[in-house]
């Protein structure tokens, strides 16, 4: 057998092929369309259209639990905001009031109004983050760059989307987005930039949170304090990342009480400081002090916004970690606990700084404002709260990388379930250690917290800008809001966030370059991987084999049919993959039963188990060929056991039984491979009295298409006709044949398509394809490992494809 086969396909030749296919659709093309019709699901799909309602008591409990998952990052910001706002000290006490006023209105406009009451409503069945927004957009417009979706996917119970009038503003926006591939790529690039910044957030949040919490250590030698703080922070970080493989299932119940206690403590300390030091800071609720602050400080006041913005860090994590908490529970938790406690904490620190505004005091503003009697309890709770905040960000990073992996935007890495109860709790070993190394490097490498704060602010504001742009499309396409509301939301958000963005640009050389470098590295990896994945899919689409050619070979396919079942893995949901023709050309033998297996991910968070597999027969029964499409959402995982293969065969056997019943219910015993597609459901086969309803159309074996339900309501007919008896006997014979072939052995045939740049390609394309993508393919997990294919049952078919 040849090890590889080269194919050189230029873009120009592809265009010519497409044009020819559009203008010269001859009889062979029509025949091929009839033989390999789309896989339409059975009619009457039950949908989950009810809205879940929560009792008041349950809502309060969920609001309490959301504190530990959603608000940990936002809650630890008081540890470091004032120091990063005034890194060189406070020259005028009135500046403290101006800074406090900025903090108050930043918290009101961004976390409260924008995220809690608007963005959180854009969750994808409870899932948040940039990829969740992208998935919503992919369901409402054809903007997915890898076109592997089919109309049958839209009938899933989790595939919810709205429709709109053709002349509406939403329809025009949809048409504009779908009009050119560059717009789809630009949208994907925006999502990837936001994702990469979230990954950067996963590195910087543990660094600044743990370092700030450790800053409360009291040592006898002030000159050595910084070294002790860094050492303690590094030890905590190593311990935190080392226990990630255990998951948070066993200790997660502690998170909410810790965070609640933290909020109550900082709120109570804030009230104490306002009463003890200076209650006049409450005048900061007037926005006039913002104007006076900028007028008094000029450019220095503008650049200090980079520190002010740290008061809203964790807002994007709030959305990314939304999990399955109802939006109402998050809103209750934020408005009743988080928001007021944060306002009190910042006001209390401001009151303390009004009386104590030397450089040393500003550096330790939070810890120095704590009453001496409760200092150490608060220090312990602060450290625990920092760990919880870090854990939430790390978990969000794992989750968003899993989403990127499912949508073909990240190399295949090992993903481990850490909880049997919660699907979203995962652990990615490779990413965990990369995060730990980078996090320790940031913690030990920077001279002070201010530089980490500058880096942190840059990452956060870029993610917010990406979310604003995606939310604009969500409001138009998904919510179908009036254009005035869209304009108000987008305009206000961009004014505030662009103001912060302009401020952090001044601090790029003071630490702000770190997230840009990290994001650029991850963006390069993700975009190159997606480009290679897209080209491999296009190659399979253009080189697939005609069904007419396959059926022209006859039942034996012109080959020796050996006992056993061959599972041919492909990315195509229709047509015969080129690896199959390449295989039988070089080795003229194939198994008695051939199943083309397509595993694809859809822009939904999960696909229910009972709707996961679509099974259909290819050609007449004598060919013993089937197609199976396994569909997954971006939260679903392949379990590392024999589950996948077992479920595949269970659904295959169920399909044979269902097909036999449908044949028994047909008036005609004549079957043709040229028949029409069957769209009847099982309920349509049997009337209320259990009698068979006659069919006016011949049933097509080649187009019988059904998703195998977990529990099919199959009822025996009261009267068995001779045709149904024959059908039952055929069913028994075929099931026995399939079982015997399965016992003889199952071989997994996987294609190993190698992508190479053409010789006349530009140098940057050669670097991207021949070196970066090739390296990523080499170090990522193989498909055989993901599907847990035994080495002795694996057969790789190599091909080389030039782009």
CSV table of C-alpha atoms in Angstrom, one decimal, residues 56-71 256 260 325-326 328-334 336-338:
chain,number,residue,atom,x,y,z
A,56,UNK,CA,-38.4,31.9,46.1
A,57,UNK,CA,-36.5,29.6,48.5
A,58,UNK,CA,-34.7,27.8,45.7
A,59,UNK,CA,-33.9,31.1,44.1
A,60,UNK,CA,-32.3,32.4,47.3
A,61,UNK,CA,-30.2,29.2,47.6
A,62,UNK,CA,-29.0,29.5,44.0
A,63,UNK,CA,-28.2,33.2,44.5
A,64,UNK,CA,-26.1,32.1,47.6
A,65,UNK,CA,-24.3,29.4,45.6
A,66,UNK,CA,-23.6,31.8,42.7
A,67,UNK,CA,-21.5,33.9,45.0
A,68,UNK,CA,-18.7,31.3,45.1
A,69,UNK,CA,-18.7,30.6,41.4
A,70,UNK,CA,-19.5,33.9,39.7
A,71,UNK,CA,-18.3,36.8,41.9
A,256,UNK,CA,-20.0,30.3,48.5
A,260,UNK,CA,-20.2,35.6,51.4
A,325,UNK,CA,-27.4,29.5,37.5
A,326,UNK,CA,-30.6,31.3,36.4
A,328,UNK,CA,-32.5,36.0,38.3
A,329,UNK,CA,-30.3,34.3,40.9
A,330,UNK,CA,-27.2,36.2,39.7
A,331,UNK,CA,-29.1,39.4,39.7
A,332,UNK,CA,-30.3,38.9,43.2
A,333,UNK,CA,-26.9,38.0,44.5
A,334,UNK,CA,-25.2,41.0,42.8
A,336,UNK,CA,-28.3,42.5,47.4
A,337,UNK,CA,-24.8,41.4,48.4
A,338,UNK,CA,-22.0,42.1,45.9
